[in-house]
Amino acid sequence: VDFSDYLKHRKELIEAALQRFVPGGEGKAATLFKARRYSLFAGGKRLRPILMLAAAESVGGNIEAMLPVACSVEMIHTYSLIHDDLPAMDNDDFRRGSPTSHKVFGEATAILAGDALLTDAFALMTSPEVLRAFPHGKLLEAIHEIACAAGSQGMVGGQLVDIESQGGLVDSEALDFIHQNKTGALIRASVRVGAILAGGSPAQVDDISHYGLCAGLAFQIVDDILDVEGDHAQLGKAVRSDARKKKATYPALFGLEESRRRARELADEAINSLARFGPEADPLRMLARYIVQRDH
Ligand code: IPE
Ligand code: IPE
Ligand code: MG
Ligand code: MG
Ligand code: MG
């Protein structure tokens, strides 16, 4: 099948599942339900859940049962975007083509919408429907992966170093730490969890893990590149904002040409780590290419 059809179809599958698992709500906390859905449904490529399903497919697993877990990762990612855009962090006004959460709802509600998405993700992953679908040992292993990738040893840790490094001098080792943690960790966890829950062997999970490490770093390098040469309307968020904030980025440290080369090299390495897989890993292979060729 055509890869753009595959992407479109998978995106629709995730959208429909998100609609089901993240409903609106009435009552006293109605604003919270509204703010949650505002950021979640503003757009977004749904790349992390798509990667999770592709990893499950690559080891021959069933993807239907995994949808709540895939949605949970998208919820955690969306929380990270809401908080990343806050005035105290990157102070950005646009996200997914719309004004950021704090611009619309105010800072307090934006912080709480992020808190809610993060916490509700764990409630969803441990909901009766999910508990019925997977052996509990495997499920706990998967949830542990996601928690570690999102927390101090992963995304939050990377975000802290990203903020602390603004305006300073950062070497390539520190830059890779930031990128691998703030962005790479959740992407790597997404594919690992897909493989774990689908019953992949330890060797398969290892190969997919290396794929995730390379694809995750490549993803953030391209995010940095698009901040320099991307289009505001296409991206749905501010451009040229990293330089303004003196962020530690690949283009700032190595230049655009070398950044592009490194991203392509990492995509190749991601694909090479799937050498022992057959055609069932083709979606993962194409996703690695997509990550470095995307324009938004
Ligand atoms: C943007 O992520 C933030 C990073 C971690 C680089 P995406 O580019 O996946 O954003 P959406 O989900 O498509 O909006
Ligand atoms: C964001 O990195 C990483 C997380 C949200 C965890 P950026 O700050 O570069 O993401 P954008 O460019 O604002 O989407
Ligand atoms: Mg940031
Ligand atoms: Mg940002
Ligand atoms: Mg960026």
Tab-separated table of C-alpha atoms and ligand atoms in Angstrom:
chain	number	residue	atom	x	y	z
A	1	VAL	CA	0.000	0.000	0.000
A	2	ASP	CA	0.912	3.592	-0.536
A	3	PHE	CA	2.649	5.029	2.530
A	4	SER	CA	0.675	8.284	2.595
A	5	ASP	CA	-2.554	6.235	2.601
A	6	TYR	CA	-1.143	4.151	5.434
A	7	LEU	CA	-0.312	7.288	7.449
A	8	LYS	CA	-3.721	8.798	6.772
A	9	HIS	CA	-5.540	5.647	7.754
A	10	ARG	CA	-3.522	5.181	10.944
A	11	LYS	CA	-4.050	8.829	11.878
A	12	GLU	CA	-7.819	8.395	11.487
A	13	LEU	CA	-7.716	5.281	13.636
A	14	ILE	CA	-5.933	7.214	16.400
A	15	GLU	CA	-8.271	10.222	16.077
A	16	ALA	CA	-11.323	8.004	16.491
A	17	ALA	CA	-9.794	6.237	19.493
A	18	LEU	CA	-8.849	9.553	21.115
A	19	GLN	CA	-12.431	10.750	20.660
A	20	ARG	CA	-13.578	7.665	22.505
A	21	PHE	CA	-10.988	7.671	25.303
A	22	VAL	CA	-10.825	11.425	25.938
A	23	PRO	CA	-14.432	12.560	26.027
A	24	GLY	CA	-15.689	15.999	26.957
A	25	GLY	CA	-17.373	16.460	30.294
A	26	GLU	CA	-19.893	18.595	32.061
A	27	GLY	CA	-20.097	19.638	35.689
A	28	LYS	CA	-17.929	21.816	37.873
A	29	ALA	CA	-14.635	20.944	36.159
A	30	ALA	CA	-16.043	21.327	32.621
A	31	THR	CA	-13.299	23.838	31.693
A	32	LEU	CA	-10.695	21.173	32.310
A	33	PHE	CA	-12.367	18.733	29.923
A	34	LYS	CA	-12.596	21.519	27.373
A	35	ALA	CA	-8.932	22.485	27.744
A	36	ARG	CA	-7.823	18.860	27.508
A	37	ARG	CA	-9.661	18.391	24.221
A	38	TYR	CA	-8.685	21.822	22.892
A	39	SER	CA	-5.000	20.890	22.700
A	40	LEU	CA	-5.512	17.223	21.929
A	41	PHE	CA	-7.729	17.839	18.904
A	42	ALA	CA	-6.047	20.978	17.552
A	43	GLY	CA	-4.123	18.766	15.118
A	44	GLY	CA	-0.905	16.869	15.505
A	45	LYS	CA	0.724	14.185	13.436
A	46	ARG	CA	-0.009	11.406	15.981
A	47	LEU	CA	3.440	10.082	15.243
A	48	ARG	CA	4.079	8.391	18.603
A	49	PRO	CA	0.895	6.279	18.575
A	50	ILE	CA	1.452	5.498	14.879
A	51	LEU	CA	4.979	4.319	15.705
A	52	MET	CA	3.650	2.179	18.558
A	53	LEU	CA	1.184	0.414	16.264
A	54	ALA	CA	3.833	-0.021	13.559
A	55	ALA	CA	6.187	-1.629	16.094
A	56	ALA	CA	3.402	-4.003	17.157
A	57	GLU	CA	2.786	-4.926	13.521
A	58	SER	CA	6.462	-5.550	12.932
A	59	VAL	CA	6.376	-8.420	15.448
A	60	GLY	CA	3.033	-9.670	14.172
A	61	GLY	CA	0.840	-8.297	16.939
A	62	ASN	CA	-2.752	-7.183	17.072
A	63	ILE	CA	-3.109	-3.405	17.065
A	64	GLU	CA	-6.735	-2.997	18.110
A	65	ALA	CA	-6.172	-3.846	21.776
A	66	MET	CA	-3.259	-1.432	21.894
A	67	LEU	CA	-5.242	1.677	20.979
A	68	PRO	CA	-5.849	2.879	24.559
A	69	VAL	CA	-2.109	2.637	25.288
A	70	ALA	CA	-1.289	4.413	22.015
A	71	CYS	CA	-3.742	7.181	22.948
A	72	SER	CA	-2.146	7.469	26.380
A	73	VAL	CA	1.221	8.239	24.813
A	74	GLU	CA	-0.401	10.920	22.664
A	75	MET	CA	-1.985	12.385	25.811
A	76	ILE	CA	1.411	12.513	27.540
A	77	HIS	CA	2.970	14.089	24.449
A	78	THR	CA	0.179	16.703	24.298
A	79	TYR	CA	0.683	17.524	27.982
A	80	SER	CA	4.375	18.059	27.255
A	81	LEU	CA	3.507	20.493	24.454
A	82	ILE	CA	1.104	22.509	26.637
A	83	HIS	CA	3.733	22.877	29.361
A	84	ASP	CA	6.582	23.426	26.845
A	85	ASP	CA	4.710	26.454	25.464
A	86	LEU	CA	4.061	28.107	28.843
A	87	PRO	CA	5.537	31.567	29.467
A	88	ALA	CA	7.894	30.073	32.057
A	89	MET	CA	9.190	27.589	29.481
A	90	ASP	CA	9.371	28.401	25.720
A	91	ASN	CA	6.708	31.106	25.876
A	92	ASP	CA	5.099	30.279	22.535
A	93	ASP	CA	1.712	31.532	21.322
A	94	PHE	CA	0.889	28.996	18.600
A	95	ARG	CA	0.667	25.243	18.623
A	96	ARG	CA	-0.934	22.871	16.154
A	97	GLY	CA	-2.201	25.852	14.195
A	98	SER	CA	-4.088	27.439	17.072
A	99	PRO	CA	-3.325	29.776	19.963
A	100	THR	CA	-1.623	27.886	22.806
A	101	SER	CA	-3.610	26.623	25.776
A	102	HIS	CA	-2.428	29.358	28.128
A	103	LYS	CA	-3.401	32.031	25.587
A	104	VAL	CA	-6.944	30.702	25.456
A	105	PHE	CA	-7.580	29.433	28.982
A	106	GLY	CA	-4.949	31.255	31.041
A	107	GLU	CA	-1.832	29.808	32.621
A	108	ALA	CA	-3.418	28.091	35.595
A	109	THR	CA	-5.868	26.140	33.469
A	110	ALA	CA	-3.155	25.283	30.920
A	111	ILE	CA	-0.948	23.882	33.681
A	112	LEU	CA	-3.871	21.874	35.020
A	113	ALA	CA	-4.871	20.632	31.552
A	114	GLY	CA	-1.320	19.313	31.189
A	115	ASP	CA	-1.421	17.737	34.645
A	116	ALA	CA	-4.762	16.150	33.774
A	117	LEU	CA	-3.590	14.710	30.446
A	118	LEU	CA	-0.498	13.216	32.074
A	119	THR	CA	-2.369	11.661	34.977
A	120	ASP	CA	-5.406	10.583	32.969
A	121	ALA	CA	-3.059	8.766	30.579
A	122	PHE	CA	-2.044	6.439	33.409
A	123	ALA	CA	-5.673	5.953	34.410
A	124	LEU	CA	-6.456	4.975	30.808
A	125	MET	CA	-3.552	2.530	30.609
A	126	THR	CA	-4.812	0.794	33.734
A	127	SER	CA	-8.511	0.873	32.822
A	128	PRO	CA	-10.522	-2.382	32.915
A	129	GLU	CA	-10.552	-2.629	29.102
A	130	VAL	CA	-6.757	-2.602	28.982
A	131	LEU	CA	-6.374	-4.905	31.999
A	132	ARG	CA	-8.541	-7.467	30.208
A	133	ALA	CA	-6.526	-7.233	26.996
A	134	PHE	CA	-2.958	-7.906	28.159
A	135	PRO	CA	-1.118	-10.166	30.597
A	136	HIS	CA	-0.589	-7.936	33.622
A	137	GLY	CA	3.163	-8.513	33.798
A	138	LYS	CA	3.581	-7.293	30.216
A	139	LEU	CA	1.277	-4.361	30.836
A	140	LEU	CA	3.197	-3.275	33.941
A	141	GLU	CA	6.426	-3.545	31.981
A	142	ALA	CA	4.934	-1.303	29.283
A	143	ILE	CA	3.611	1.265	31.761
A	144	HIS	CA	6.993	1.334	33.497
A	145	GLU	CA	8.662	2.062	30.143
A	146	ILE	CA	6.320	4.965	29.511
A	147	ALA	CA	6.643	6.380	33.036
A	148	CYS	CA	10.454	6.262	32.883
A	149	ALA	CA	10.525	7.840	29.428
A	150	ALA	CA	8.231	10.674	30.504
A	151	GLY	CA	9.861	11.390	33.874
A	152	SER	CA	13.145	12.629	35.323
A	153	GLN	CA	15.203	10.042	33.440
A	154	GLY	CA	13.488	11.008	30.204
A	155	MET	CA	11.423	13.869	28.899
A	156	VAL	CA	11.187	16.003	32.023
A	157	GLY	CA	14.931	15.629	32.608
A	158	GLY	CA	15.612	16.651	29.011
A	159	GLN	CA	13.303	19.646	29.291
A	160	LEU	CA	15.142	20.797	32.424
A	161	VAL	CA	18.532	20.668	30.706
A	162	ASP	CA	17.041	22.342	27.607
A	163	ILE	CA	15.888	25.275	29.749
A	164	GLU	CA	19.126	25.435	31.745
A	165	SER	CA	21.188	25.423	28.559
A	166	GLN	CA	19.456	28.406	26.969
A	167	GLY	CA	21.951	31.141	26.173
A	168	GLY	CA	24.900	29.008	27.264
A	169	LEU	CA	27.555	27.035	25.458
A	170	VAL	CA	26.581	23.454	24.832
A	171	ASP	CA	28.802	20.751	23.383
A	172	SER	CA	27.612	17.928	21.203
A	173	GLU	CA	27.377	15.470	24.094
A	174	ALA	CA	25.132	17.806	26.107
A	175	LEU	CA	23.032	18.529	23.022
A	176	ASP	CA	22.458	14.825	22.402
A	177	PHE	CA	21.495	14.399	26.058
A	178	ILE	CA	18.856	17.120	25.703
A	179	HIS	CA	17.477	15.779	22.436
A	180	GLN	CA	17.501	12.130	23.423
A	181	ASN	CA	15.712	12.880	26.653
A	182	LYS	CA	13.249	15.642	25.864
A	183	THR	CA	12.074	13.990	22.645
A	184	GLY	CA	13.867	10.725	21.942
A	185	ALA	CA	12.840	8.943	25.130
A	186	LEU	CA	9.077	9.000	24.505
A	187	ILE	CA	9.536	8.004	20.864
A	188	ARG	CA	11.775	5.109	21.852
A	189	ALA	CA	9.315	4.056	24.566
A	190	SER	CA	6.463	4.162	22.038
A	191	VAL	CA	8.071	1.585	19.773
A	192	ARG	CA	9.364	-0.529	22.650
A	193	VAL	CA	5.893	-0.695	24.183
A	194	GLY	CA	4.371	-1.619	20.830
A	195	ALA	CA	6.814	-4.521	20.536
A	196	ILE	CA	6.489	-5.591	24.194
A	197	LEU	CA	2.692	-5.638	24.259
A	198	ALA	CA	2.536	-7.407	20.903
A	199	GLY	CA	4.663	-10.216	22.327
A	200	GLY	CA	7.975	-9.453	20.610
A	201	SER	CA	10.996	-11.495	21.694
A	202	PRO	CA	13.737	-9.795	23.773
A	203	ALA	CA	15.954	-9.685	20.675
A	204	GLN	CA	13.184	-8.039	18.665
A	205	VAL	CA	12.541	-5.508	21.429
A	206	ASP	CA	16.282	-4.705	21.456
A	207	ASP	CA	16.380	-4.110	17.711
A	208	ILE	CA	13.269	-1.959	17.865
A	209	SER	CA	14.736	-0.097	20.800
A	210	HIS	CA	17.761	0.874	18.742
A	211	TYR	CA	15.435	1.913	15.939
A	212	GLY	CA	13.594	4.152	18.434
A	213	LEU	CA	16.781	5.695	19.766
A	214	CYS	CA	17.925	6.690	16.262
A	215	ALA	CA	14.494	7.756	15.030
A	216	GLY	CA	13.870	9.781	18.203
A	217	LEU	CA	17.096	11.752	17.901
A	218	ALA	CA	16.542	12.244	14.165
A	219	PHE	CA	13.050	13.531	14.923
A	220	GLN	CA	14.317	16.316	17.199
A	221	ILE	CA	17.137	17.267	14.810
A	222	VAL	CA	14.504	17.747	12.105
A	223	ASP	CA	12.338	19.718	14.560
A	224	ASP	CA	15.342	22.038	15.040
A	225	ILE	CA	15.884	22.301	11.272
A	226	LEU	CA	12.219	23.100	10.651
A	227	ASP	CA	12.399	25.869	13.235
A	228	VAL	CA	15.041	27.490	11.000
A	229	GLU	CA	13.673	26.824	7.535
A	230	GLY	CA	10.099	25.688	8.026
A	231	ASP	CA	6.888	27.522	7.334
A	232	HIS	CA	4.719	28.887	10.145
A	233	ALA	CA	1.414	27.936	8.505
A	234	GLN	CA	2.668	24.472	7.574
A	235	LEU	CA	4.143	23.779	11.018
A	236	GLY	CA	1.293	25.346	12.988
A	237	LYS	CA	3.789	26.846	15.430
A	238	ALA	CA	6.262	29.701	15.570
A	239	VAL	CA	9.401	29.532	13.436
A	240	ARG	CA	12.815	31.063	14.116
A	241	SER	CA	11.975	30.893	17.799
A	242	ASP	CA	14.956	28.736	18.873
A	243	ALA	CA	17.489	31.346	17.769
A	244	ARG	CA	15.535	34.066	19.551
A	245	LYS	CA	15.691	32.038	22.752
A	246	LYS	CA	19.299	30.967	22.141
A	247	LYS	CA	18.263	27.328	22.410
A	248	ALA	CA	20.766	24.528	22.148
A	249	THR	CA	19.959	23.079	18.711
A	250	TYR	CA	21.646	21.046	15.991
A	251	PRO	CA	21.639	23.866	13.411
A	252	ALA	CA	23.088	26.289	15.992
A	253	LEU	CA	25.933	23.935	16.859
A	254	PHE	CA	26.643	22.234	13.515
A	255	GLY	CA	24.900	24.277	10.811
A	256	LEU	CA	21.997	23.220	8.594
A	257	GLU	CA	23.910	21.049	6.136
A	258	GLU	CA	25.575	18.919	8.791
A	259	SER	CA	22.281	18.693	10.727
A	260	ARG	CA	20.525	17.352	7.637
A	261	ARG	CA	23.310	14.873	7.036
A	262	ARG	CA	23.179	13.638	10.625
A	263	ALA	CA	19.384	13.223	10.504
A	264	ARG	CA	19.631	11.162	7.301
A	265	GLU	CA	22.417	9.064	8.793
A	266	LEU	CA	20.297	8.344	11.870
A	267	ALA	CA	17.315	7.353	9.710
A	268	ASP	CA	19.590	4.896	7.875
A	269	GLU	CA	20.816	3.531	11.189
A	270	ALA	CA	17.231	3.150	12.414
A	271	ILE	CA	16.374	1.178	9.279
A	272	ASN	CA	19.520	-0.935	9.570
A	273	SER	CA	18.539	-1.996	13.071
A	274	LEU	CA	15.544	-3.755	11.476
A	275	ALA	CA	17.737	-5.954	9.272
A	276	ARG	CA	16.427	-9.129	10.938
A	277	PHE	CA	12.806	-8.183	10.258
A	278	GLY	CA	10.798	-9.030	7.170
A	279	PRO	CA	8.286	-6.949	5.224
A	280	GLU	CA	6.075	-6.653	8.313
A	281	ALA	CA	8.541	-3.975	9.483
A	282	ASP	CA	8.165	-1.930	6.277
A	283	PRO	CA	5.882	0.636	7.963
A	284	LEU	CA	8.583	1.270	10.581
A	285	ARG	CA	11.174	1.606	7.815
A	286	MET	CA	9.010	4.092	5.936
A	287	LEU	CA	8.283	6.009	9.129
A	288	ALA	CA	12.027	6.495	9.665
A	289	ARG	CA	12.284	8.056	6.197
A	290	TYR	CA	9.187	10.144	6.818
A	291	ILE	CA	10.675	11.518	10.038
A	292	VAL	CA	13.587	13.068	8.154
A	293	GLN	CA	11.685	14.088	5.021
A	294	ARG	CA	8.663	15.697	6.659
A	295	ASP	CA	7.927	19.405	6.217
A	296	HIS	CA	5.828	19.735	9.377
B	1	IPE	C1	6.732	18.553	18.638
B	1	IPE	O1	6.317	17.242	18.410
B	1	IPE	C2	7.522	18.630	19.888
B	1	IPE	C3	8.682	17.758	19.915
B	1	IPE	C4	8.846	16.827	20.794
B	1	IPE	C5	9.740	17.966	18.929
B	1	IPE	P1	5.493	16.864	17.099
B	1	IPE	O2	6.173	17.468	15.901
B	1	IPE	O3	5.275	15.396	17.077
B	1	IPE	O4	4.120	17.627	17.326
B	1	IPE	P2	2.647	17.251	16.867
B	1	IPE	O5	2.183	16.179	17.781
B	1	IPE	O6	2.687	16.789	15.442
B	1	IPE	O7	1.870	18.522	17.052
B	2	IPE	C1	9.920	20.096	22.834
B	2	IPE	O1	11.021	20.549	22.163
B	2	IPE	C2	10.094	18.815	23.515
B	2	IPE	C3	8.925	18.543	24.351
B	2	IPE	C4	7.774	19.143	24.263
B	2	IPE	C5	9.080	17.530	25.345
B	2	IPE	P1	10.770	21.938	21.444
B	2	IPE	O2	10.558	23.028	22.425
B	2	IPE	O3	11.802	22.117	20.397
B	2	IPE	O4	9.369	21.634	20.701
B	2	IPE	P2	8.598	22.709	19.824
B	2	IPE	O5	9.526	23.119	18.729
B	2	IPE	O6	8.193	23.818	20.724
B	2	IPE	O7	7.438	21.910	19.273
B	3	MG	MG	11.090	23.415	24.393
B	4	MG	MG	9.054	24.583	22.376
B	5	MG	MG	11.461	22.874	18.437
